[in-house]
Amino acid sequence: MARGEEEVSQNERKLPLGDSPELRAALAEANVPTLLMSYVHLTHDAAMLDAFQNYIRPPYSMPPTEIPGECIEDLRAKLLEALTVPGIAKATPPSDELMRRMMAVGVGEEVADEFVPLLYDQIGLKLPLPRNEIAGRQTPPADFKVLVIGAGLTGLCAGIKLAEAGYDYVTIEKNPEVGGTWYENRYPGVGVDTPSHFYSYSFEISPEWSTYHPHGEDMQNYLLHVADKYELRRNIRFNTMVTKLAFDEAASLWRVTVRKADGSEEVISANAVINAHGPVNRWKFPDIPGLEDFQGPMMHTATWDPSIDLKGKRVAVIGTGASAAQLVPAIADEVGQLTVFMRSRHWVIYNPEIMDDVTDGVKYALRHIPFYREWFRFRVYWFAADGLFANVLVDPNWPKDSPSVSAVNDGVRQYALAHLNHKFADRPDLLAQLTPDYPIFCKRIILDGGWFDALKKDNVALETDRIERFVPNGIRMADGRELEYDVIICATGFDVANMLGKLEVRGRDGRNLRDEWGADDPRSYLGVTLPGYPNYFLTVGPNSAPNHAAGQNLISETQINYIIECLDHLVEKGARTIEPTQGAFEAWNGQIEERMKSMIWAHPKAQSYYRNSKGRVFLSWPYRLVDYWTATRKPELADYRVD
């Protein structure tokens, strides 16, 4: 049977396992619904689903339920037997019908049929057949060259899949190592909002995470492992930056100007370009006068200087977004006095797992219990992704003057408020300062990994008045106060709307993408392609970001799949260029604009980096992840011009 047609897993299926203290500890510590999935997957014992289906519910469901202890012990005993006694585990995979029932019972709610192909793909249970093994697929010509910009999460995925598909490619990376944002961001406390066991490639699921939400170093180590395993560095040119792309119409090639570490330039020719330089590597300082006046160290979180000693110092942190919420708890006990300057309030969600370590028993289960790794990823995906979509969809019948946009959205708002009120019951001053006046999910939510506790420390102050300017010894406020600091840290985010950065892109007929997009108004077709720019592919492009949920890794994978589908069609037809038609581009953007009217990000009080200076939501994908995954299986050829 071909690899893509059979059930595969990244666990090694070595059964039986020996009955050991490590295995018994794993059964005692591992997630019970995931153990249930592993057991049924191995044995096809559907009766065990009947025993559990009335007790497994989604998180925060009311009233809460508890799985009876006798059911749990029965499951552990039967799974132990299936793992250690030969002949109990089935040699064949469960039927699709049983798999769908397992999915529904495993998360305590219906899993619609439309999700099943995505779930098989993203949880690693049915990996697609590698392109170079597809019968009848035309092999790319040896002289067909692809250039990838960036060796971060998306660029590395591009390299893996291009190589798998038989394309000759080169990746241009401005840094001396892979990792992108996880190479660059090294400030204390840096981490990932997305749960560890989902924030990875579906084809390279790791059991080695040390926490349920990865620290920045964990994420970088994962990407280093990927680069090593897939031998990606041999195709990467480090310490090199792409400065200009110019399409040569006569040759149907992109002429790519790169700047080397010594400042010299070189022009590389490529049939296609994949821009994977990402939106979160163009960090920005605050728009406050006097940046050059301050005489002490000033740094951005994205350019952290570990040589600067913070111990006992007077430190100012400007910003209260995700970076500040990670940084402040990490340095609060080290500094002498810390002031956090807040321009806008953020909703904060308490997730009890964010500070938890993954125990040795759970790691054993992930490494050795067949199918546990995949089913655990399924569960994490389900509750961190499209299950949250209802929160960002505006109910047209919901009261317009409400601080929420739907019943579901209001429920999450009440959950966040309860945590806020609990944390600051003894600090009404901070409670008033920190309570947002806009619906939750309007902009990025902060996960509380010690943020609220840090703001209550005796040596930490929250400042909400306006900054007038930087001065040599610190900060002057609009009310005339001058506050003295030894170090100023700017946790002020990135210039996301400027999706080109400093890159110059010229397409057909001398078209200039910067002229078309302006400073902050990028548009595309499906977040990937552009009319007038043949064989030029975006990743994390306009209106493709999963701003309702976790899932950038999923978006990266599905965009790379779509791009290679476009290239394969080009090769199959013996054509030289592919680009969307102007009509398809306009129709898609019109659809997005209309849909955005019903999304929370267009709310009058939604001021976030998802919107540009004119208020247009340029970043967010206004549908579910499953919709984007489905739309990017292959191009709608009627929407494309192929020459």
XYZ file of C-alpha atoms in Angstrom:
643
model
C 0.000 0.000 0.000
C 1.335 3.469 -0.878
C 2.470 5.561 2.059
C -0.139 8.244 1.563
C -2.968 5.706 1.540
C -2.138 3.971 4.771
C -2.306 5.286 8.271
C 1.035 6.618 9.419
C 2.362 8.046 12.636
C 5.548 9.592 13.858
C 5.503 7.257 16.864
C 7.440 4.076 16.238
C 4.884 1.264 16.501
C 6.934 -1.102 18.628
C 4.463 -3.287 20.487
C 4.298 -4.865 22.856
C 5.920 -2.464 25.311
C 7.467 -3.767 28.470
C 5.425 -3.312 31.638
C 7.582 -0.788 33.451
C 7.334 1.868 36.164
C 7.779 4.493 33.424
C 4.793 3.179 31.472
C 2.610 3.010 34.584
C 3.634 6.557 35.527
C 2.702 7.682 32.021
C -0.737 6.096 32.299
C -1.241 7.806 35.663
C -0.138 11.275 34.491
C -1.336 11.457 30.884
C -4.477 13.206 29.698
C -7.384 10.796 30.142
C -9.402 11.653 26.979
C -6.203 11.238 24.948
C -5.492 7.866 26.567
C -9.025 6.876 25.590
C -8.322 7.799 21.970
C -5.071 5.800 21.987
C -6.818 2.755 23.421
C -9.720 2.788 20.974
C -7.370 3.462 18.082
C -5.326 0.397 19.017
C -8.192 -1.964 19.863
C -11.259 -0.611 18.003
C -13.166 -1.092 21.255
C -16.064 1.305 20.584
C -17.796 0.231 23.790
C -15.240 2.213 25.746
C -16.459 5.361 23.966
C -19.947 4.645 25.305
C -18.564 4.559 28.849
C -16.929 7.989 28.546
C -19.124 9.998 26.186
C -21.315 11.488 28.923
C -18.342 12.767 30.916
C -15.977 14.431 28.412
C -16.876 18.065 27.804
C -15.124 21.074 26.273
C -13.134 23.279 28.672
C -15.192 25.782 30.657
C -18.461 24.020 29.794
C -21.167 24.412 32.390
C -21.996 22.596 34.487
C -18.561 20.962 34.718
C -18.361 17.188 34.688
C -15.901 14.761 36.212
C -15.008 11.379 34.789
C -15.737 8.670 37.395
C -12.612 7.193 38.924
C -13.680 3.633 38.141
C -13.930 4.488 34.410
C -10.432 5.961 34.444
C -8.927 2.956 36.244
C -10.671 0.546 33.866
C -9.268 2.469 30.886
C -5.740 2.486 32.281
C -5.847 -1.238 33.004
C -7.150 -2.102 29.530
C -4.668 0.186 27.781
C -1.822 -1.292 29.826
C -2.887 -4.731 28.667
C -3.188 -3.616 25.035
C 0.290 -2.118 25.167
C 2.056 -5.012 26.887
C 0.258 -8.206 25.785
C 0.844 -9.392 22.205
C -2.157 -9.783 19.918
C -4.555 -7.271 21.463
C -3.683 -4.260 19.320
C -5.193 -4.412 15.851
C -2.967 -4.490 12.784
C -5.358 -2.324 10.786
C -6.439 1.267 11.407
C -9.952 2.108 12.652
C -12.634 2.720 10.059
C -13.414 6.295 9.097
C -16.768 5.916 10.866
C -15.075 4.908 14.120
C -12.474 7.659 13.748
C -15.197 10.287 13.433
C -16.942 9.016 16.525
C -13.644 9.031 18.402
C -13.110 12.656 17.429
C -16.535 13.684 18.703
C -16.255 11.806 21.996
C -12.655 12.931 22.488
C -13.601 16.620 22.590
C -17.129 16.264 23.925
C -18.871 17.906 20.984
C -19.780 17.357 17.354
C -16.945 17.322 14.828
C -18.498 18.146 11.473
C -17.500 16.142 8.398
C -15.896 19.207 6.810
C -13.194 19.162 9.499
C -12.154 15.549 9.041
C -9.732 15.927 6.084
C -7.989 18.828 7.848
C -7.779 16.856 11.092
C -6.305 13.793 9.411
C -3.693 16.074 7.855
C -2.891 18.309 10.814
C -2.734 15.670 13.531
C -0.460 13.463 11.458
C -2.693 10.411 11.193
C -2.870 10.389 7.399
C 0.075 12.235 5.980
C -0.192 13.060 2.272
C 1.855 11.088 -0.206
C 5.123 12.942 -0.926
C 4.809 14.692 -4.256
C 7.810 12.959 -5.720
C 6.036 9.635 -5.153
C 2.779 10.572 -6.897
C 2.298 8.390 -9.962
C 2.149 10.365 -13.200
C 3.234 13.663 -11.654
C 5.594 15.543 -13.933
C 9.049 16.116 -12.484
C 10.099 19.776 -12.389
C 12.774 20.686 -14.958
C 16.289 20.730 -13.540
C 16.724 24.365 -14.534
C 13.542 25.545 -12.753
C 14.802 27.575 -9.804
C 12.815 28.766 -6.779
C 14.105 31.451 -4.415
C 12.753 31.587 -0.841
C 13.136 34.721 1.270
C 13.564 33.906 4.955
C 14.430 30.812 7.014
C 11.849 31.126 9.766
C 8.883 28.851 10.446
C 7.382 29.329 6.963
C 10.617 29.497 4.991
C 11.878 26.234 6.476
C 8.568 24.574 5.640
C 8.942 25.857 2.068
C 12.399 24.330 1.807
C 11.247 20.943 3.088
C 8.283 20.753 0.748
C 10.124 22.140 -2.300
C 12.832 19.513 -1.871
C 10.200 16.812 -1.390
C 8.553 17.951 -4.618
C 11.820 17.879 -6.554
C 12.331 21.631 -6.987
C 15.777 23.207 -6.995
C 15.684 26.080 -4.530
C 17.804 28.491 -2.549
C 16.790 30.273 0.666
C 18.135 33.750 1.421
C 18.374 34.492 5.149
C 19.545 37.797 6.603
C 20.551 36.253 9.943
C 23.457 33.867 10.605
C 21.093 31.064 11.671
C 17.592 29.742 11.001
C 14.579 30.555 13.186
C 13.337 33.970 12.074
C 11.461 35.643 14.899
C 12.553 32.910 17.340
C 16.191 33.558 16.499
C 15.770 37.314 16.903
C 13.508 37.596 19.958
C 15.518 36.683 23.037
C 14.152 38.969 25.716
C 13.545 37.460 29.179
C 10.238 35.603 29.303
C 9.772 35.413 25.519
C 7.297 32.693 24.625
C 4.470 31.526 22.414
C 0.731 31.976 22.926
C -0.046 28.895 20.846
C 0.120 25.594 22.770
C 3.397 23.723 22.269
C 1.914 20.511 20.964
C 0.165 22.310 18.111
C 2.723 25.005 17.255
C 4.832 22.747 15.056
C 4.678 21.118 11.650
C 2.085 18.399 11.210
C 4.771 16.214 9.610
C 7.263 16.789 12.444
C 5.347 16.512 15.701
C 7.693 16.710 18.669
C 7.173 14.958 22.028
C 9.992 16.925 23.631
C 8.315 20.165 24.744
C 9.174 21.046 28.333
C 6.130 23.303 28.876
C 2.614 23.386 27.470
C 3.317 26.792 25.922
C 6.841 26.924 24.472
C 9.423 29.406 25.583
C 11.229 31.205 22.781
C 14.327 29.075 23.281
C 12.216 25.899 23.002
C 10.767 27.102 19.714
C 14.184 28.012 18.341
C 15.554 24.603 19.362
C 12.679 22.917 17.527
C 13.483 24.845 14.339
C 17.198 24.044 14.710
C 16.233 20.369 14.979
C 14.125 20.650 11.826
C 16.963 22.334 9.926
C 19.322 19.541 10.981
C 16.964 16.651 10.298
C 15.989 17.836 6.824
C 19.502 19.088 5.960
C 18.159 22.521 5.103
C 21.274 24.597 5.691
C 22.929 23.344 2.504
C 20.319 25.341 0.556
C 20.456 28.466 2.742
C 22.649 31.493 2.155
C 23.036 33.135 5.558
C 23.966 36.744 6.369
C 22.427 37.785 3.073
C 19.478 40.091 2.462
C 17.140 40.387 -0.516
C 16.823 44.061 -1.444
C 15.074 44.050 -4.830
C 12.921 41.821 -7.008
C 12.449 42.750 -10.656
C 10.487 40.630 -13.123
C 12.188 40.174 -16.500
C 9.270 39.774 -18.892
C 11.344 38.701 -21.877
C 12.918 35.830 -19.945
C 9.971 35.196 -17.576
C 12.432 35.277 -14.680
C 12.788 37.188 -11.461
C 16.074 39.038 -11.119
C 16.749 39.076 -7.405
C 19.277 41.506 -5.952
C 20.880 40.346 -2.700
C 23.272 42.141 -0.390
C 25.995 40.052 1.220
C 27.558 40.497 4.634
C 30.455 42.482 3.150
C 28.054 44.938 1.519
C 28.565 43.694 -2.029
C 25.565 42.864 -4.204
C 24.705 39.984 -6.482
C 21.809 39.329 -8.854
C 20.273 35.844 -8.763
C 17.811 34.625 -11.390
C 14.805 32.558 -10.313
C 11.693 31.223 -12.027
C 9.639 31.777 -8.882
C 9.979 33.637 -5.593
C 8.389 32.718 -2.266
C 8.442 35.631 0.157
C 8.550 34.131 3.652
C 10.192 37.027 5.484
C 7.242 37.278 7.882
C 5.416 40.271 9.384
C 7.024 40.259 12.829
C 10.658 41.022 12.102
C 10.278 44.734 11.346
C 10.244 46.019 14.913
C 9.373 49.635 15.613
C 10.151 52.139 18.323
C 7.286 54.258 19.676
C 6.409 57.450 17.860
C 7.607 59.646 20.723
C 9.967 62.619 20.285
C 13.461 62.549 21.733
C 14.509 58.967 21.036
C 18.107 60.104 20.603
C 18.068 62.312 23.691
C 17.959 59.633 26.355
C 21.503 59.060 27.638
C 21.028 55.583 29.082
C 20.535 52.229 27.324
C 17.341 52.034 25.255
C 16.372 48.843 23.466
C 13.455 47.140 21.774
C 12.406 43.703 22.996
C 13.121 42.318 19.507
C 16.735 43.516 19.694
C 17.433 42.508 23.272
C 20.941 43.217 24.542
C 21.764 40.676 27.272
C 24.887 42.612 28.238
C 22.757 45.363 29.814
C 22.559 44.749 33.547
C 19.080 45.395 34.957
C 19.811 44.358 38.526
C 18.679 47.059 40.921
C 18.104 49.547 38.087
C 15.245 51.971 37.490
C 13.596 50.546 34.377
C 10.800 51.806 32.146
C 8.848 49.397 29.920
C 6.759 51.071 27.242
C 3.878 48.895 26.053
C 1.421 46.436 27.540
C 0.970 43.949 24.705
C 2.115 40.337 24.531
C 5.847 41.091 24.703
C 5.501 43.326 27.770
C 3.233 40.792 29.478
C 5.984 38.188 29.084
C 8.919 40.488 29.866
C 7.650 42.243 32.983
C 7.122 39.112 35.142
C 10.556 37.879 34.057
C 12.451 40.995 35.195
C 10.281 42.456 37.984
C 12.171 40.721 40.799
C 15.540 41.653 39.339
C 15.142 45.390 38.804
C 15.059 48.000 41.521
C 12.013 49.914 40.326
C 9.900 49.260 37.245
C 7.342 51.504 35.552
C 5.040 50.070 32.883
C 3.644 52.681 30.493
C 0.249 51.705 29.118
C -1.301 53.388 26.114
C -4.214 50.971 25.643
C -5.763 48.189 27.687
C -5.741 44.534 26.744
C -8.008 41.673 27.633
C -6.185 39.014 29.602
C -7.136 35.343 29.778
C -6.076 32.981 32.517
C -4.858 29.653 31.201
C -3.801 27.377 34.078
C -1.476 25.401 31.779
C 0.684 28.316 30.653
C 3.110 27.964 33.553
C 2.976 24.172 33.811
C 5.863 21.875 32.968
C 5.235 18.730 30.939
C 5.897 15.868 33.344
C 8.188 12.940 32.595
C 5.178 10.644 32.484
C 3.427 12.744 29.842
C 6.640 12.912 27.806
C 6.858 9.119 27.993
C 3.291 8.857 26.700
C 4.060 11.231 23.848
C 7.197 9.305 22.908
C 6.067 5.706 23.330
C 2.311 5.154 23.561
C 1.106 4.637 19.982
C -1.185 7.390 18.690
C -1.069 9.369 21.934
C 1.012 12.094 20.304
C -1.375 12.570 17.393
C -4.550 12.485 19.472
C -3.093 14.912 21.997
C -2.338 17.312 19.145
C -5.916 16.849 17.917
C -7.320 17.849 21.283
C -5.028 20.874 21.596
C -5.865 21.994 18.058
C -9.601 21.670 18.585
C -9.768 23.882 21.657
C -7.204 26.448 20.520
C -8.379 26.952 16.943
C -11.770 27.003 15.222
C -13.571 26.330 18.476
C -12.888 30.005 19.224
C -14.296 31.354 15.955
C -17.731 32.159 17.347
C -16.086 34.800 19.527
C -15.136 36.999 16.572
C -18.393 36.725 14.628
C -20.804 39.579 15.329
C -24.386 38.585 16.100
C -26.479 41.122 14.155
C -29.272 40.804 16.735
C -26.994 41.474 19.701
C -27.519 44.903 21.343
C -25.350 47.490 19.581
C -24.419 49.241 22.829
C -23.251 46.022 24.477
C -19.605 45.589 25.536
C -19.687 42.260 23.671
C -20.823 41.151 20.202
C -22.626 37.871 20.879
C -23.641 35.525 23.666
C -20.499 33.430 23.153
C -18.291 36.512 23.139
C -19.960 37.777 26.289
C -19.309 34.464 28.026
C -15.571 34.733 27.411
C -15.678 38.385 28.465
C -17.254 37.366 31.773
C -14.574 34.698 32.251
C -11.828 37.286 31.670
C -13.549 39.804 33.948
C -13.814 37.230 36.726
C -10.063 36.669 36.563
C -9.388 40.415 36.469
C -11.679 41.081 39.444
C -10.177 38.211 41.404
C -6.599 39.356 40.854
C -7.242 42.996 41.727
C -9.921 42.698 44.402
C -7.514 44.440 46.771
C -6.330 46.992 44.189
C -9.344 48.922 42.860
C -6.974 51.499 41.366
C -5.369 48.912 39.076
C -8.716 47.256 38.377
C -10.080 50.521 36.986
C -6.945 51.142 34.933
C -6.802 47.665 33.421
C -10.452 46.968 32.537
C -10.900 47.308 28.751
C -13.869 49.173 27.298
C -14.096 47.183 24.052
C -15.302 43.639 23.249
C -12.867 40.840 23.953
C -11.134 39.474 20.814
C -11.130 42.904 19.122
C -7.367 42.660 19.285
C -4.795 40.164 20.434
C -5.564 38.629 23.810
C -2.854 38.396 26.472
C -2.291 35.130 28.325
C -1.627 35.659 32.005
C 1.646 33.960 32.787
C 2.351 36.114 35.835
C 1.507 39.489 34.225
C -1.183 40.520 36.708
C 0.842 39.378 39.701
C 3.835 41.373 38.483
C 1.778 44.567 38.201
C 0.887 44.259 41.903
C 4.483 44.055 43.120
C 5.687 46.850 45.413
C 8.459 47.868 43.021
C 6.196 47.996 39.940
C 4.052 50.976 38.913
C 1.524 51.285 36.104
C 1.539 54.655 34.340
C -1.409 55.533 32.106
C -0.798 59.239 31.437
C 0.587 60.337 28.090
C 4.323 60.517 27.432
C 5.396 63.864 25.967
C 8.988 63.000 25.059
C 12.194 61.270 26.039
C 14.712 63.420 27.879
C 18.386 62.763 28.772
C 17.611 61.267 32.176
C 14.314 59.556 31.395
C 10.781 60.482 30.334
C 8.799 63.706 30.480
C 5.055 63.252 30.873
C 2.389 65.434 29.286
C 1.525 66.838 32.724
C 5.106 68.094 33.127
C 6.459 65.381 35.423
C 9.963 64.130 34.660
C 10.573 60.498 35.575
C 14.160 59.307 35.833
C 15.266 55.891 34.517
C 18.494 54.008 34.025
C 17.156 51.797 31.207
C 14.199 52.162 28.816
C 12.739 49.086 27.124
C 10.303 49.464 24.229
C 7.844 46.582 23.939
C 6.105 48.397 21.100
C 5.626 45.696 18.528
C 6.221 45.551 14.813
C 5.418 47.428 11.627
C 3.090 44.672 10.450
C 1.178 46.745 7.890
C 4.343 47.478 5.931
C 4.464 43.960 4.543
C 7.271 44.762 2.119
C 9.651 46.120 4.717
C 12.491 47.693 2.718
C 12.064 45.278 -0.170
C 11.500 46.715 -3.657
C 9.250 44.595 -5.895
C 8.674 45.411 -9.575
C 6.379 43.277 -11.722
C 5.050 43.368 -15.274
C 5.126 46.632 -17.184
C 7.242 48.271 -14.488
C 4.569 47.893 -11.828
C 5.817 48.840 -8.384
C 4.236 46.993 -5.490
C 5.109 49.712 -2.995
C 3.230 52.233 -5.130
C 0.217 49.921 -5.225
C 0.209 49.070 -1.526
C 1.392 52.374 -0.148
C 2.792 52.389 3.371
C 0.159 50.155 4.966
C -2.564 48.981 2.574
C -1.476 45.538 1.266
C -3.909 43.478 -0.801
C -3.573 40.159 -2.581
C -5.511 37.163 -3.829
C -6.038 34.593 -1.059
C -3.124 36.091 0.853
C -0.695 34.434 -1.589
C -0.646 35.818 -5.147
C -0.900 39.138 -7.001
C -1.964 40.125 -10.532
C 0.924 41.651 -12.438
C 3.534 39.791 -10.383
C 3.873 36.359 -12.012
C 5.340 33.491 -10.008
C 5.655 35.735 -6.946
C 4.124 34.166 -3.878
C 3.409 35.706 -0.490
C 3.152 33.904 2.816
C 1.298 35.333 5.806
C -0.038 37.770 3.221
C -2.931 40.235 3.479
C -6.061 38.865 5.156
C -4.646 35.398 5.772
C -3.700 35.643 9.471
C -5.637 33.435 11.932
C -6.410 36.232 14.368
C -9.264 34.405 16.074
C -7.103 31.527 17.252
C -3.861 29.626 17.257
C -2.767 28.352 13.897
C -0.008 30.282 12.124
C 1.812 26.986 11.634
C -1.273 25.608 9.885
C -1.520 28.696 7.664
C 2.160 28.405 6.759
C 1.799 24.757 5.771
C -1.336 25.288 3.740
C 0.099 28.304 1.897
C 3.222 26.351 0.963
C 0.977 23.531 -0.259
C -0.958 26.007 -2.404
C 2.206 27.558 -3.842
C 3.640 24.206 -4.862
C 0.288 23.263 -6.407
C 0.593 26.425 -8.529
C 4.154 25.539 -9.517
C 3.171 21.960 -10.345
C 0.415 23.224 -12.628
C 2.925 25.478 -14.349
C 5.270 22.546 -14.916
C 2.474 20.255 -16.072
C 1.313 22.745 -18.691
C 4.819 23.571 -19.863
C 4.015 27.218 -19.143
C 6.327 29.890 -17.768
C 4.155 32.116 -15.584
C 1.112 31.967 -13.365
C -0.693 34.875 -11.710
C -4.288 35.665 -10.670
C -6.458 37.681 -12.985
C -7.347 41.235 -12.043
C -10.996 40.192 -11.862
C -10.294 37.368 -9.418
C -8.156 39.694 -7.301
C -10.893 42.325 -7.127
C -13.633 39.777 -6.461
C -11.693 38.168 -3.607
C -10.922 41.504 -1.970
C -14.536 42.566 -2.363
C -15.644 39.380 -0.647
C -13.221 39.981 2.208
C -14.334 43.599 2.647
C -17.982 42.561 2.796
C -17.328 39.708 5.198
C -15.261 41.943 7.466
C -18.360 43.988 8.275
C -19.616 41.065 10.348
C -16.316 40.504 12.185
C -15.320 41.849 15.579
C -12.121 43.421 14.203
C -14.224 46.044 12.414
C -15.915 47.089 15.673
C -15.718 50.876 16.226
C -13.615 50.355 19.364
C -11.291 47.790 17.803
C -7.978 49.603 17.564
C -5.242 47.070 16.827
C -2.351 46.237 14.548
C -4.819 44.212 12.486
C -5.986 47.536 10.992
C -4.101 50.078 8.924
C -4.015 53.841 9.373
C -7.323 54.178 7.520
C -9.037 51.594 9.706
C -9.133 48.800 7.122
C -8.595 45.316 8.556
C -5.752 44.195 6.301
C -4.347 41.291 8.317
C -7.124 39.002 9.550
C -8.681 36.026 7.773
C -12.429 36.501 8.392
C -13.367 32.817 8.180
C -12.350 29.651 9.985
C -9.020 27.858 9.650
C -10.807 24.911 8.050
C -12.104 27.264 5.359
C -8.600 28.501 4.558
C -7.187 24.983 4.579
C -9.917 23.845 2.182
C -9.496 26.866 -0.110
C -5.775 26.250 -0.480
C -5.793 22.592 -1.469
C -5.218 23.685 -5.081
C -5.716 26.828 -7.188
C -8.994 27.640 -8.907
C -7.543 27.729 -12.396
C -10.369 29.901 -13.710
C -8.986 32.641 -11.473
C -5.502 32.415 -12.982
C -3.677 33.521 -16.071
C -1.169 30.874 -17.158
C 1.234 31.713 -19.988
